[in-house]
Tab-separated table of C-alpha atoms in Angstrom:
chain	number	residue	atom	x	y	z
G	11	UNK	CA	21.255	17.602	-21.038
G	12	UNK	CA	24.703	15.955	-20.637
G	13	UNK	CA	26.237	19.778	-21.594
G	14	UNK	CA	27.273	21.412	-18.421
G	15	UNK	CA	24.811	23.825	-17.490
G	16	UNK	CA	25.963	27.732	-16.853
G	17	UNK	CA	25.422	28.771	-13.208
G	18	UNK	CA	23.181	31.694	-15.357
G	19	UNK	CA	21.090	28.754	-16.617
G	20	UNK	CA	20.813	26.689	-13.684
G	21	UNK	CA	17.398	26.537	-11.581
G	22	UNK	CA	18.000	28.344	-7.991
G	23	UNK	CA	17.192	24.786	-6.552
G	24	UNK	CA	19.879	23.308	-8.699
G	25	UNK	CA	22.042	26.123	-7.504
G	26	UNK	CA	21.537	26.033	-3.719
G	27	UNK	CA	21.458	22.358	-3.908
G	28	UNK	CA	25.405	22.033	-5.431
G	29	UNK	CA	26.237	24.692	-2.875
G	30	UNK	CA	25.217	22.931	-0.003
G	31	UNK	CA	25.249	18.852	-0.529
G	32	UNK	CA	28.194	16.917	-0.678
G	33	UNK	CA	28.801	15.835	-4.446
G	34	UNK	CA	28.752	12.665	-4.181
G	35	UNK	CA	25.798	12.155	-6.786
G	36	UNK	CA	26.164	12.778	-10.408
G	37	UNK	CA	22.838	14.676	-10.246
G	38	UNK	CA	21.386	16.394	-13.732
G	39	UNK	CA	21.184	19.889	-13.795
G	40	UNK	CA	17.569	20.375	-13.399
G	41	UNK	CA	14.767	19.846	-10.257
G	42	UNK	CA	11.470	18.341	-10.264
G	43	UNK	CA	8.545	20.398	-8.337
G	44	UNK	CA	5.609	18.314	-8.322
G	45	UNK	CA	4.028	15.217	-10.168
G	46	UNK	CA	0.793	13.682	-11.233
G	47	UNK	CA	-0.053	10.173	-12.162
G	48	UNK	CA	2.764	9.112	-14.371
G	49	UNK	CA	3.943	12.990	-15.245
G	50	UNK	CA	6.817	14.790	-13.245
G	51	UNK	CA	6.617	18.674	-13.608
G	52	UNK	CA	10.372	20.432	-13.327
G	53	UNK	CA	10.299	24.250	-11.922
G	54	UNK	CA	9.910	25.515	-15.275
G	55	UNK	CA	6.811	23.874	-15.778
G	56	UNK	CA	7.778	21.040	-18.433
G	57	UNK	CA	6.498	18.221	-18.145
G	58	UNK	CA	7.911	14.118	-18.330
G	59	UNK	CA	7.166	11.028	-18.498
G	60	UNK	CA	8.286	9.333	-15.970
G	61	UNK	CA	9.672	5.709	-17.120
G	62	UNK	CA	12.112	5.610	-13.702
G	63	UNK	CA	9.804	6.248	-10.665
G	64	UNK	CA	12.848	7.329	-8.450
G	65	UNK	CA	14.873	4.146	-8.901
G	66	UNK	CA	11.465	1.692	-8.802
G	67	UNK	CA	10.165	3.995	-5.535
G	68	UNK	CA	6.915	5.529	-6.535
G	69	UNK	CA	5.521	2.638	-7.137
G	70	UNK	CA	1.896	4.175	-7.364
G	71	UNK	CA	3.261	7.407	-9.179
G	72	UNK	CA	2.955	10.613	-8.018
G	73	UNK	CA	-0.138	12.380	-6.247
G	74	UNK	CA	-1.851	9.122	-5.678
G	75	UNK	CA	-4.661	10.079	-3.826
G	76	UNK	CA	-5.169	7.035	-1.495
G	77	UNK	CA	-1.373	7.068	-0.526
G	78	UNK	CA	-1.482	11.066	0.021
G	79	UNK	CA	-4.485	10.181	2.582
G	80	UNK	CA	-2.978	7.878	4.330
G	81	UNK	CA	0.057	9.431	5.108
G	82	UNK	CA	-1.722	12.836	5.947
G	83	UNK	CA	-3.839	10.767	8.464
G	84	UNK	CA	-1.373	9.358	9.890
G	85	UNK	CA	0.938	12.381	10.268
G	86	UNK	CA	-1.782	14.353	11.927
G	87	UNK	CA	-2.267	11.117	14.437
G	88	UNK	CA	1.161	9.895	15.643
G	89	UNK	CA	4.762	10.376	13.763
G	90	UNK	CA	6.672	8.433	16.057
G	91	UNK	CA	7.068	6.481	19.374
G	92	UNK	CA	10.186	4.600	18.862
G	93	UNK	CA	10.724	0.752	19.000
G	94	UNK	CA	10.225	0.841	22.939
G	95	UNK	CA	6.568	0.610	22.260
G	96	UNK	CA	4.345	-0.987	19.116
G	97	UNK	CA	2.437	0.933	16.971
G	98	UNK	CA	-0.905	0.162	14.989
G	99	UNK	CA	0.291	0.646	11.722
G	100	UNK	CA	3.238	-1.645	11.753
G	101	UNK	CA	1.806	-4.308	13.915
G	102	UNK	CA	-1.008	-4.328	10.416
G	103	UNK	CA	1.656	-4.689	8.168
G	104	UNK	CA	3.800	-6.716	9.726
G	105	UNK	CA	1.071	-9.363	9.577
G	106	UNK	CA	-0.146	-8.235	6.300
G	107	UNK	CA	3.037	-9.217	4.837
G	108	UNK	CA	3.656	-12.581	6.698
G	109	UNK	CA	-0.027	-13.804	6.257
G	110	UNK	CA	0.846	-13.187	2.202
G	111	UNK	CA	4.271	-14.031	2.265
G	112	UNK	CA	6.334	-16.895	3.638
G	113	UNK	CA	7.690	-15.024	6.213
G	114	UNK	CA	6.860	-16.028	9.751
G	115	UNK	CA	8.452	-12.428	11.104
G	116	UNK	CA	9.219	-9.374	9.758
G	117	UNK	CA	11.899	-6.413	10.611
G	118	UNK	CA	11.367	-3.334	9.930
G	119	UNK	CA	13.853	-0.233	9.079
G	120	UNK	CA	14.071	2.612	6.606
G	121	UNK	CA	16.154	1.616	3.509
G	122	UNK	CA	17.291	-1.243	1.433
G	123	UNK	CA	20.796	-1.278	2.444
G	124	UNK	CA	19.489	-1.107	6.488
G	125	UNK	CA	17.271	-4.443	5.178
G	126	UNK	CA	20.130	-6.386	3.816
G	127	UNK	CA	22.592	-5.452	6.731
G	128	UNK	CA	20.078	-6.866	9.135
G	129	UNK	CA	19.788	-10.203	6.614
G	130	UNK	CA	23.850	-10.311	6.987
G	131	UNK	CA	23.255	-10.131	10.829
G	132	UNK	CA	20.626	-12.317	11.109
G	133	UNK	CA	22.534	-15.110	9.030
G	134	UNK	CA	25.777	-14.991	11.369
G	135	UNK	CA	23.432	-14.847	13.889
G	136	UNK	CA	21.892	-18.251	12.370
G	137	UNK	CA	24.770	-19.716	11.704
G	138	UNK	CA	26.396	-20.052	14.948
G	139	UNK	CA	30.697	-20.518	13.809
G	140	UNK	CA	29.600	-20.245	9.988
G	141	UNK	CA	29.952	-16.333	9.107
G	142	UNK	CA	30.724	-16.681	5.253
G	143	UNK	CA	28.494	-14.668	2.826
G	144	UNK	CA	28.187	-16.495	-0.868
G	145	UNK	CA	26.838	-13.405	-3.228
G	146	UNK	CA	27.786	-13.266	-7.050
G	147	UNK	CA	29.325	-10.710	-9.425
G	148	UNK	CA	27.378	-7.551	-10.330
G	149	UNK	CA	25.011	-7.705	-7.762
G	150	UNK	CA	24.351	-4.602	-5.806
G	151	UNK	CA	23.175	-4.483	-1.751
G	152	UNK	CA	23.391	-1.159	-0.339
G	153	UNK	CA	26.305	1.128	0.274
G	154	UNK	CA	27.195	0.735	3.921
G	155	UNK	CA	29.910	-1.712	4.642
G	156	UNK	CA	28.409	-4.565	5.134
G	157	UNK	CA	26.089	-4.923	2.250
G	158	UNK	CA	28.586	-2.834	0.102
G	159	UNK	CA	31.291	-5.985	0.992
G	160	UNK	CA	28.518	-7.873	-0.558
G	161	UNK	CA	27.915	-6.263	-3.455
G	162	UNK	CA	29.563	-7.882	-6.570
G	163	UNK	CA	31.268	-4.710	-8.236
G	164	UNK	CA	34.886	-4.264	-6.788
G	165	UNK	CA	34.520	-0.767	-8.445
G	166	UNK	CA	32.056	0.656	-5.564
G	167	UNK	CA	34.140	-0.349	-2.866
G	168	UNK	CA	37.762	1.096	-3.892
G	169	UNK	CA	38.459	3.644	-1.455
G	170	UNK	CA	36.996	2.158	1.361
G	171	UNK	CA	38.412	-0.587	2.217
G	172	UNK	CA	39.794	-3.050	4.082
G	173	UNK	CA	36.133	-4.419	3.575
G	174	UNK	CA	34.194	-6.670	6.542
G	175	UNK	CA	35.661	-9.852	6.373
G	176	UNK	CA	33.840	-13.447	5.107
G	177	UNK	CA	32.057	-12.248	1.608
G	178	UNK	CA	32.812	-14.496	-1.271
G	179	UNK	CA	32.070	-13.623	-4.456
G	180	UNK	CA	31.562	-15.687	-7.190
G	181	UNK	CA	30.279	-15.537	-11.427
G	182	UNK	CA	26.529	-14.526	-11.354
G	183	UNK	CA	24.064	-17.558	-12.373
G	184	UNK	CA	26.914	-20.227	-12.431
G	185	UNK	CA	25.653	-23.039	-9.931
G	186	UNK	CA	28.853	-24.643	-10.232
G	187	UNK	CA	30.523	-21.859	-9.012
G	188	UNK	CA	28.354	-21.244	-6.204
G	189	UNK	CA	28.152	-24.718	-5.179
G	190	UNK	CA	32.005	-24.810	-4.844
G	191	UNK	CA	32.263	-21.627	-3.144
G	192	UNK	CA	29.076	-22.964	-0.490
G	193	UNK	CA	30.942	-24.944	2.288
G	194	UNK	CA	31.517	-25.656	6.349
G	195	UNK	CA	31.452	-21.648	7.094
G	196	UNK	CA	28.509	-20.514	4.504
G	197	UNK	CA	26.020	-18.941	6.726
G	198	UNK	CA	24.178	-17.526	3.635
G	199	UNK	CA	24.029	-17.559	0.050
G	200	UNK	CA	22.722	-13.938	-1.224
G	201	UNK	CA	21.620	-13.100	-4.438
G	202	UNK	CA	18.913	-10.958	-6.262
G	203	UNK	CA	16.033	-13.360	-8.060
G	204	UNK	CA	16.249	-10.628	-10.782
G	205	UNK	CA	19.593	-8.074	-10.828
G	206	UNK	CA	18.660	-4.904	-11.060
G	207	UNK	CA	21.886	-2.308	-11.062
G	208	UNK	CA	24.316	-5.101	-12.668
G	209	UNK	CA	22.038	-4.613	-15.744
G	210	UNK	CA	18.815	-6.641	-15.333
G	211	UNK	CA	20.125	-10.025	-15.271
G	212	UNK	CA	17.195	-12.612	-15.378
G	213	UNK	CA	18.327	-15.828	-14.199
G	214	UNK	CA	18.342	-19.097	-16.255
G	215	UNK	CA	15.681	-21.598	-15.913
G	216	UNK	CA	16.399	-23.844	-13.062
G	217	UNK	CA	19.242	-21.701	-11.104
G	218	UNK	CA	17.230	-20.340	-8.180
G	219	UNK	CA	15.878	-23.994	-7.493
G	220	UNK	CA	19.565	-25.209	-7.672
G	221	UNK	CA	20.417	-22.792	-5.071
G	222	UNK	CA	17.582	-23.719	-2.673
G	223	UNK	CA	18.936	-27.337	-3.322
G	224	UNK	CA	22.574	-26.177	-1.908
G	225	UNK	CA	21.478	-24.052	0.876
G	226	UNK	CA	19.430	-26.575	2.307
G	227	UNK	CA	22.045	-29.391	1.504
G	228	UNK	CA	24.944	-27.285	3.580
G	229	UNK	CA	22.499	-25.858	6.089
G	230	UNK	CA	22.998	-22.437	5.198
G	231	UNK	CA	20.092	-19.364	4.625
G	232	UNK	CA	18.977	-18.203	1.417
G	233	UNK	CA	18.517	-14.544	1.344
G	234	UNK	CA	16.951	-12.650	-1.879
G	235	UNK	CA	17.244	-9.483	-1.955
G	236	UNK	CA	14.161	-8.256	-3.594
G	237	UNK	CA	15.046	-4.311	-2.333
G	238	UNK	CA	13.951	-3.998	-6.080
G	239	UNK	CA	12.544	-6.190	-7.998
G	240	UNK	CA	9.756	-7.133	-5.452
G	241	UNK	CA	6.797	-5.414	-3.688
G	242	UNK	CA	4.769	-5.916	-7.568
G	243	UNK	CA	7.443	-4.433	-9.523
G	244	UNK	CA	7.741	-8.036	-11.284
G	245	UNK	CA	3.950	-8.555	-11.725
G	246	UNK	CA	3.864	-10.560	-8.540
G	247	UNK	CA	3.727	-9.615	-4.849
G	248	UNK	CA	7.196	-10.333	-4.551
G	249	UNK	CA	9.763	-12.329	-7.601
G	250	UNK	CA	10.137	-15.224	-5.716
G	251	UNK	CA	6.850	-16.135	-6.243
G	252	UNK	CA	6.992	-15.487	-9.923
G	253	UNK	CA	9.841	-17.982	-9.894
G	254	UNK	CA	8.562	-20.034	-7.589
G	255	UNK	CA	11.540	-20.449	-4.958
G	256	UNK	CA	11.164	-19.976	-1.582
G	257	UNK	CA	13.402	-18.042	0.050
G	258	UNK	CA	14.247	-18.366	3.833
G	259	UNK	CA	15.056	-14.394	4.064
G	260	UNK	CA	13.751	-12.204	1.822
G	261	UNK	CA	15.058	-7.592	2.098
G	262	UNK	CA	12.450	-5.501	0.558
G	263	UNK	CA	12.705	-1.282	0.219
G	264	UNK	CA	11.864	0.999	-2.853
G	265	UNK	CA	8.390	0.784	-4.047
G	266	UNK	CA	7.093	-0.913	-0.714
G	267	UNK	CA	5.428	2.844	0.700
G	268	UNK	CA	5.488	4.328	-2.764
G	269	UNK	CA	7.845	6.712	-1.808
G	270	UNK	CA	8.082	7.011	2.105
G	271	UNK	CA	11.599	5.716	3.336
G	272	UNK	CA	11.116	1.996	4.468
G	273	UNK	CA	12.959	-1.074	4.156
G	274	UNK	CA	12.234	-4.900	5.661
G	275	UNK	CA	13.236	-8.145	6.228
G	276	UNK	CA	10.655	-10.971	5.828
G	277	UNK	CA	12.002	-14.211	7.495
G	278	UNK	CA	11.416	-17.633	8.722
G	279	UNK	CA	11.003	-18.572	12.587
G	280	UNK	CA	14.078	-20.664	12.332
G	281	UNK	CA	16.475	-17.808	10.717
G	282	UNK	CA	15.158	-14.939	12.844
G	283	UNK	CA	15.302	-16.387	16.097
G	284	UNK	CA	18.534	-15.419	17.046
G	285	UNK	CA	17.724	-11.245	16.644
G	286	UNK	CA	17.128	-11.283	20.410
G	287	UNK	CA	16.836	-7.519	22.177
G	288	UNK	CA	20.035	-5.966	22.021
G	289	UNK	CA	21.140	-7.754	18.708
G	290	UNK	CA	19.854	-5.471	16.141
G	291	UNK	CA	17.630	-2.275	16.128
G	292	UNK	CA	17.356	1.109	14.190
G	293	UNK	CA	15.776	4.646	15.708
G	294	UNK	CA	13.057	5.003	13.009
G	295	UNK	CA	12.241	1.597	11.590
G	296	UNK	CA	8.781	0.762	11.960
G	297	UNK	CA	7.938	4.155	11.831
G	298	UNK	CA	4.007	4.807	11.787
G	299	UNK	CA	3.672	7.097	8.709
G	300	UNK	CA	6.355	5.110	6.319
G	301	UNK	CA	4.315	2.195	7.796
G	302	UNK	CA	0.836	3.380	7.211
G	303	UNK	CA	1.488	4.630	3.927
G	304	UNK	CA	2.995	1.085	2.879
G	305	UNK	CA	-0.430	-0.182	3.860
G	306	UNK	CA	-2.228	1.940	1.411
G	307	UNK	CA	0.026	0.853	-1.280
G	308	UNK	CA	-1.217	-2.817	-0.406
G	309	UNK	CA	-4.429	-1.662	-0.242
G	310	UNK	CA	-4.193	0.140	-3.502
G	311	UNK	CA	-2.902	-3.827	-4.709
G	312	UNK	CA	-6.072	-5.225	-3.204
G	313	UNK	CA	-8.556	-2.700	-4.998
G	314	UNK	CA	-7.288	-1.160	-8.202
G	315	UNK	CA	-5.949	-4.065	-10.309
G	316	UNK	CA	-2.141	-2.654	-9.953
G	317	UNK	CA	-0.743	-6.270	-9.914
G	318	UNK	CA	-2.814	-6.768	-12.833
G	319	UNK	CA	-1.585	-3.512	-14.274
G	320	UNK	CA	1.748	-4.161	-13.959
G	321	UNK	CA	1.439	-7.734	-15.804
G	322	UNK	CA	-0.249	-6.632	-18.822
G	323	UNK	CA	1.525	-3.339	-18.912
G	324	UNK	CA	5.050	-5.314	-18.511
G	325	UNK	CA	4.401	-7.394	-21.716
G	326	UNK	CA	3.613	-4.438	-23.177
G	327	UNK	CA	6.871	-2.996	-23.058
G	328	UNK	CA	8.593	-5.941	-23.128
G	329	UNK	CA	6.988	-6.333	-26.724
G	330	UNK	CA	7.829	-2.873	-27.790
G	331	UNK	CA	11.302	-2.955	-26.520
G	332	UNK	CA	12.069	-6.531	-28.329
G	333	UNK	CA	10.749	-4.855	-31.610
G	334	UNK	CA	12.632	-1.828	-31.219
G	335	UNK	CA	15.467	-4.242	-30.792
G	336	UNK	CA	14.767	-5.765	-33.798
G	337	UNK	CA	14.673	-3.090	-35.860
G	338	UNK	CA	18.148	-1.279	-34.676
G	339	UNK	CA	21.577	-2.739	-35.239
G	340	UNK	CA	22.845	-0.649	-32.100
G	341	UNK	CA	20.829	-2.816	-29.458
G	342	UNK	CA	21.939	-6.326	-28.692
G	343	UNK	CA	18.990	-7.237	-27.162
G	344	UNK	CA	15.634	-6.350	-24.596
G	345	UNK	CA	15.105	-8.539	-21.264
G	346	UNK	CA	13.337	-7.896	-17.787
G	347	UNK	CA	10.384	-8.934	-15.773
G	348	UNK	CA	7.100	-7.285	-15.160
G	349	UNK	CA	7.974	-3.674	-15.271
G	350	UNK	CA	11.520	-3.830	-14.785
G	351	UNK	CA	13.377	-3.839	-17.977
G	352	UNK	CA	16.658	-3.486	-19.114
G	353	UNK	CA	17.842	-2.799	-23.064
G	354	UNK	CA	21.598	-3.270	-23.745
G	355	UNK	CA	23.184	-1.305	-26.074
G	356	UNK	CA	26.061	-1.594	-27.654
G	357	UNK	CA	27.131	1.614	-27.170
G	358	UNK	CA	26.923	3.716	-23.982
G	359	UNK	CA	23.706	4.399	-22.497
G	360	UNK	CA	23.858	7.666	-20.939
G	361	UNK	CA	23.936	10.121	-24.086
G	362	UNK	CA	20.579	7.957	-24.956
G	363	UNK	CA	19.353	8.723	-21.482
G	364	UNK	CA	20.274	12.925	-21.568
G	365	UNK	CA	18.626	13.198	-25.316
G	366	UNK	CA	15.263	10.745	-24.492
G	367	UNK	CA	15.316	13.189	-20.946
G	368	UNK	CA	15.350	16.373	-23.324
G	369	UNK	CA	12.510	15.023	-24.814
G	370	UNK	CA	10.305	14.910	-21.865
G	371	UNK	CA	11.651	11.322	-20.969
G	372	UNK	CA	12.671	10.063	-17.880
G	373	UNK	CA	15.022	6.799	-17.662
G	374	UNK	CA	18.110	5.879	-16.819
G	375	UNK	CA	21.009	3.977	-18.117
G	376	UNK	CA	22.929	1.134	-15.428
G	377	UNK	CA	25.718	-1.168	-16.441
G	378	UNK	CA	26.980	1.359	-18.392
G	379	UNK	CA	25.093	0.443	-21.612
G	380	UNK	CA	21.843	-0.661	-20.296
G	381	UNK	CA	19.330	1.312	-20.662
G	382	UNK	CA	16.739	0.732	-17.569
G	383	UNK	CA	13.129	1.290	-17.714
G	384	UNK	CA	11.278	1.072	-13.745
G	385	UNK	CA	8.126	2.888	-14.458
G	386	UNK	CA	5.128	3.318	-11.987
G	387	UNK	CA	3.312	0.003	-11.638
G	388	UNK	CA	0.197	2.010	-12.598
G	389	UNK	CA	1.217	3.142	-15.764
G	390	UNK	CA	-0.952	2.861	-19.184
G	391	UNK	CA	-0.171	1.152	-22.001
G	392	UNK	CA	-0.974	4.451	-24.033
G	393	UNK	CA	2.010	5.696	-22.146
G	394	UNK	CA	4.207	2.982	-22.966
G	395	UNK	CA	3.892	3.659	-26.277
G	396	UNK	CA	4.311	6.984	-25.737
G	397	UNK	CA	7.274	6.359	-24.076
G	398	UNK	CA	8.908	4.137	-26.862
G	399	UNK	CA	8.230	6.448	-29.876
G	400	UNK	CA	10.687	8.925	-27.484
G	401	UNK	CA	12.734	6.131	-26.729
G	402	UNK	CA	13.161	5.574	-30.745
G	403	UNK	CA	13.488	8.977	-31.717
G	404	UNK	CA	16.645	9.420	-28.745
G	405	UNK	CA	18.552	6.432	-30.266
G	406	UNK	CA	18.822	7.442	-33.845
G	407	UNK	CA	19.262	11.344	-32.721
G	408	UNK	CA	22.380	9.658	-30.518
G	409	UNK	CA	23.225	7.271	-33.127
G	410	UNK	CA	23.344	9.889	-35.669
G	411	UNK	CA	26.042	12.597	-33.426
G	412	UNK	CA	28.123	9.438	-32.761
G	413	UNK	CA	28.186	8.328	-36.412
G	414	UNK	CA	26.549	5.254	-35.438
C-alpha cells in the first residue's frame, strides 16, 4: 500500500478526490464506502478491521443503530437555529455532562482545535494581566494558530509563523521544568492527561497531582485536553477521572458524537465567567444533530456496558501487545490506557502500518515509530485477537524486506 498507485489503478473516488482537494493530507490511495460494527468496507468490497476508528472518532463503530436513530430524528426535526436561541438537545447535554463531570458550564463548538482555542481564551480571559500558556513538548492541540502555538512539535508550525505570542514550552512530564516555567504571567498550564499524537505518553505516577499543586499555588487554570483520550476512550468517562486529578478546564472532541463534528469545553464557574456575550462564539457549535447524536452515544454508555467494554477489552490488548513485545527484538516496548495504545518500534512505523492495512488492517503509525491502536470502544475481544495475529504477521513480513 505504500507503492504509488497508477491513476489506471486508482478508485474514481480516489481520483476525483486528488483532483479536487488541496493536498495537504498524505491520504492512502484507496476509499472506504460503508461500515458495520467494527468492519469498514472499501469500494471494492474488501473488508477491514478497523483498529483506528477515524483518529478515536467512531467511538461506537460504524452503523450503530441507536446513533443512526438519533441523528435521523433529529435531522428530520430541526438542523439548526444558531446560538441566538437554545435548543433541546444541547441544553440535555450540556447538563448531562456537568451533572457527571466537574464542570459547572460547558461550551460548545465543532472540533477539538475550536475546544482548545476557546480554553486559551477563556484562560486570558481568567487571568486578567497573566496571558502565558505553560504546555510541554510533543503535545498536540489543534492546527489553528492558537492551539497550533501550543502544540509542543516546532515541526508543525514551520511555515507559519511568527506564532501568537505567550506559549512556553517546556520537557513533557518534568515537574521541575514546569514548575520553573509557571510564574507571575501563567494564566494556564495545558497538557494532555494521556498524549496521544506525541506517541502515547502515559504520565508518571504523581505528575498530574504535582501540577494541580502548582496551578493552584500560582493561581493559574489547569486545562486537559482530553480532545482524545476522554469521552470513554480510557475506560472512564473522561482520563481525569481515571487519574484522579481534577482539572479546572477540561476540551473534549473525537469520539464524543461517534462521528458527528463536535467539540467542548467543560469548565468551572470561576474560569468561565469571564466568556461574557461578545467574547467568544462559533456559527454551528451547539448544533442540534452533532448534539443529539452525542446524547445517544451517552446513552449507548448508560445501557450497553461500553465503559465496561472498553475496560476489559483495553487489558486485552494491552496484554497481547506486551507479549507481542516480548517476543520481537524490533519493539521496545507496549503502553496506553483503556483502548488507546501505542507500540514503539524501533524502526519506522509506517511500512508496518501499509502491510498490516493490506491485510485487511486498519491502524496507524504517530511519532514516527509508534504504532497507534484507537479502536471502537465496542470492539470484541475475538477481534482483538484477530487484530494482533495481523498485527504479528505485518511485523515480520516488514522485518523480513528491511533485513530486520
Amino acid at each position: 500500500m505504500s507503492e504509488a498507485t497508477s491513476d489506471k489503478e486508482k478508485s474514481p473516488i480516489v481520483s476525483a478526490t486528488e483532483r479536487y482537494t488541496v493536498g495537504n493530507y498524505a491520504r492512502i490511495p484507496m476509499a472506504f464506502v460503508s461500515g458495520c460494527g467494527r468492519r469498514l468496507y472499501d469500494d471494492a468490497g474488501r473488508a477491514y478491521l478497523d483498529m483506528f476508528s477515524g483518529l478515536a472518532v467512531s467511538s461506537l463503530g460504524h452503523g450503530h443503530a441507536g446513533l443512526a436513530n438519533a441523528i435521523a430524528a433529529q435531522a428530520g426535526k430541526l438542523i439548526h437555529t444558531s446560538n441566538v436561541f437554545s435548543n433541546e438537545p444541547s441544553a440535555r447535554l450540556a447538563r448531562e455532562m456537568v451533572e457527571r463531570t466537574f464542570a459547572d458550564r460547558v461550551f460548545f463548538c465543532n472540533s477539538g482545535t475550536e475546544a482548545n482555542e476557546a480554553a486559551i481564551k477563556m484562560a486570558r480571559r481568567h487571568g486578567g494581566e497573566r496571558y502565558e500558556i505553560v504546555t510541554v513538548s510533543g503535545s498536540f492541540h489543534g492546527r489553528t494558530l492558537g492551539s497550533l502555538a501550543a502544540t509542543g512539535q516546532p515541526s508543525l508550525r514551520e511555515g507559519f509563523g511568527p506564532m501568537p505570542e505567550g506559549f512556553i514550552h517546556v520537557e513533557r512530564c518534568n515537574v521541575e521544568a514546569i514548575e520553573a516555567a509557571v510564574g507571575p504571567k501563567t494564566a494556564a498550564v495545558l497538557v494532555e492527561p494521556v498524549i496521544g499524537e506525541g506517541g502515547i505518553i502515559v504520565p508518571p505516577e504523581g505528575y498530574l497531582e504535582k501540577l494541580r499543586e502548582i496551578c493552584d499555588r500560582g493561581g493559574s487554570l489547569l486545562i486537559f485536553d482530553e480532545v482524545q483520550c476522554g469521552w470513554g476512550r480510557s475506560g472512564q468517562l473522561y482520563a481525569y477521572m481515571e487519574f484522579g486529578v481534577t482539572p479546572d478546564v477540561l476540551c473534549s472532541a473525537k469520539g464524543l458524537a461517534g462521528g458527528m463534528p463536535i467539540g467542548a469545553v467543560l469548565a468551572t464557574d470561576s474560569a468561565a465567567a469571564e466568556l461574557v456575550p461578545g467574547t467568544h462564539g462559533t456559527t454551528f457549535g451547539a448544533n442540534p444533530v452533532a448534539c443529539a447524536a452525542a446524547l445517544a452515544v451517552l446513552e449507548a454508555f448508560d445501557t450497553e456496558g461500553v465503559l465496561e467494554n472498553c475496560r476489559r477489552a483495553g487489558q486485552h490488548l494491552a496484554a497481547g501487545l506486551a507479549a507481542l513485545a516480548q517476543r520481537r527484538e524490533d519493539i521496545v516496548e507496549a503502553r496506553g490506557v483503556g483502548l488507546m495504545r501505542g507500540m514503539e518500534l524501533t524502526r519506522p512505523g509506517r511500512p508496518v502500518v501499509d502491510a498490516a492495512l493490506s491485510m485487511g488492517l486498519v491502524m496507524n503509525a504517530t511519532a514516527g515509530n509508534v504504532l497507534r491502536f484507537l479502536p471502537p470502544l465496542t470492539i470484541t475481544t475475538e477481534e482483538i485477537d484477530e487484530g494482533l495475529a495481523i498485527l504479528e504477521r505485518a511485523l515480520e513480513q516488514t522485518a523480513t524486506e528491511e533485513g530486520g
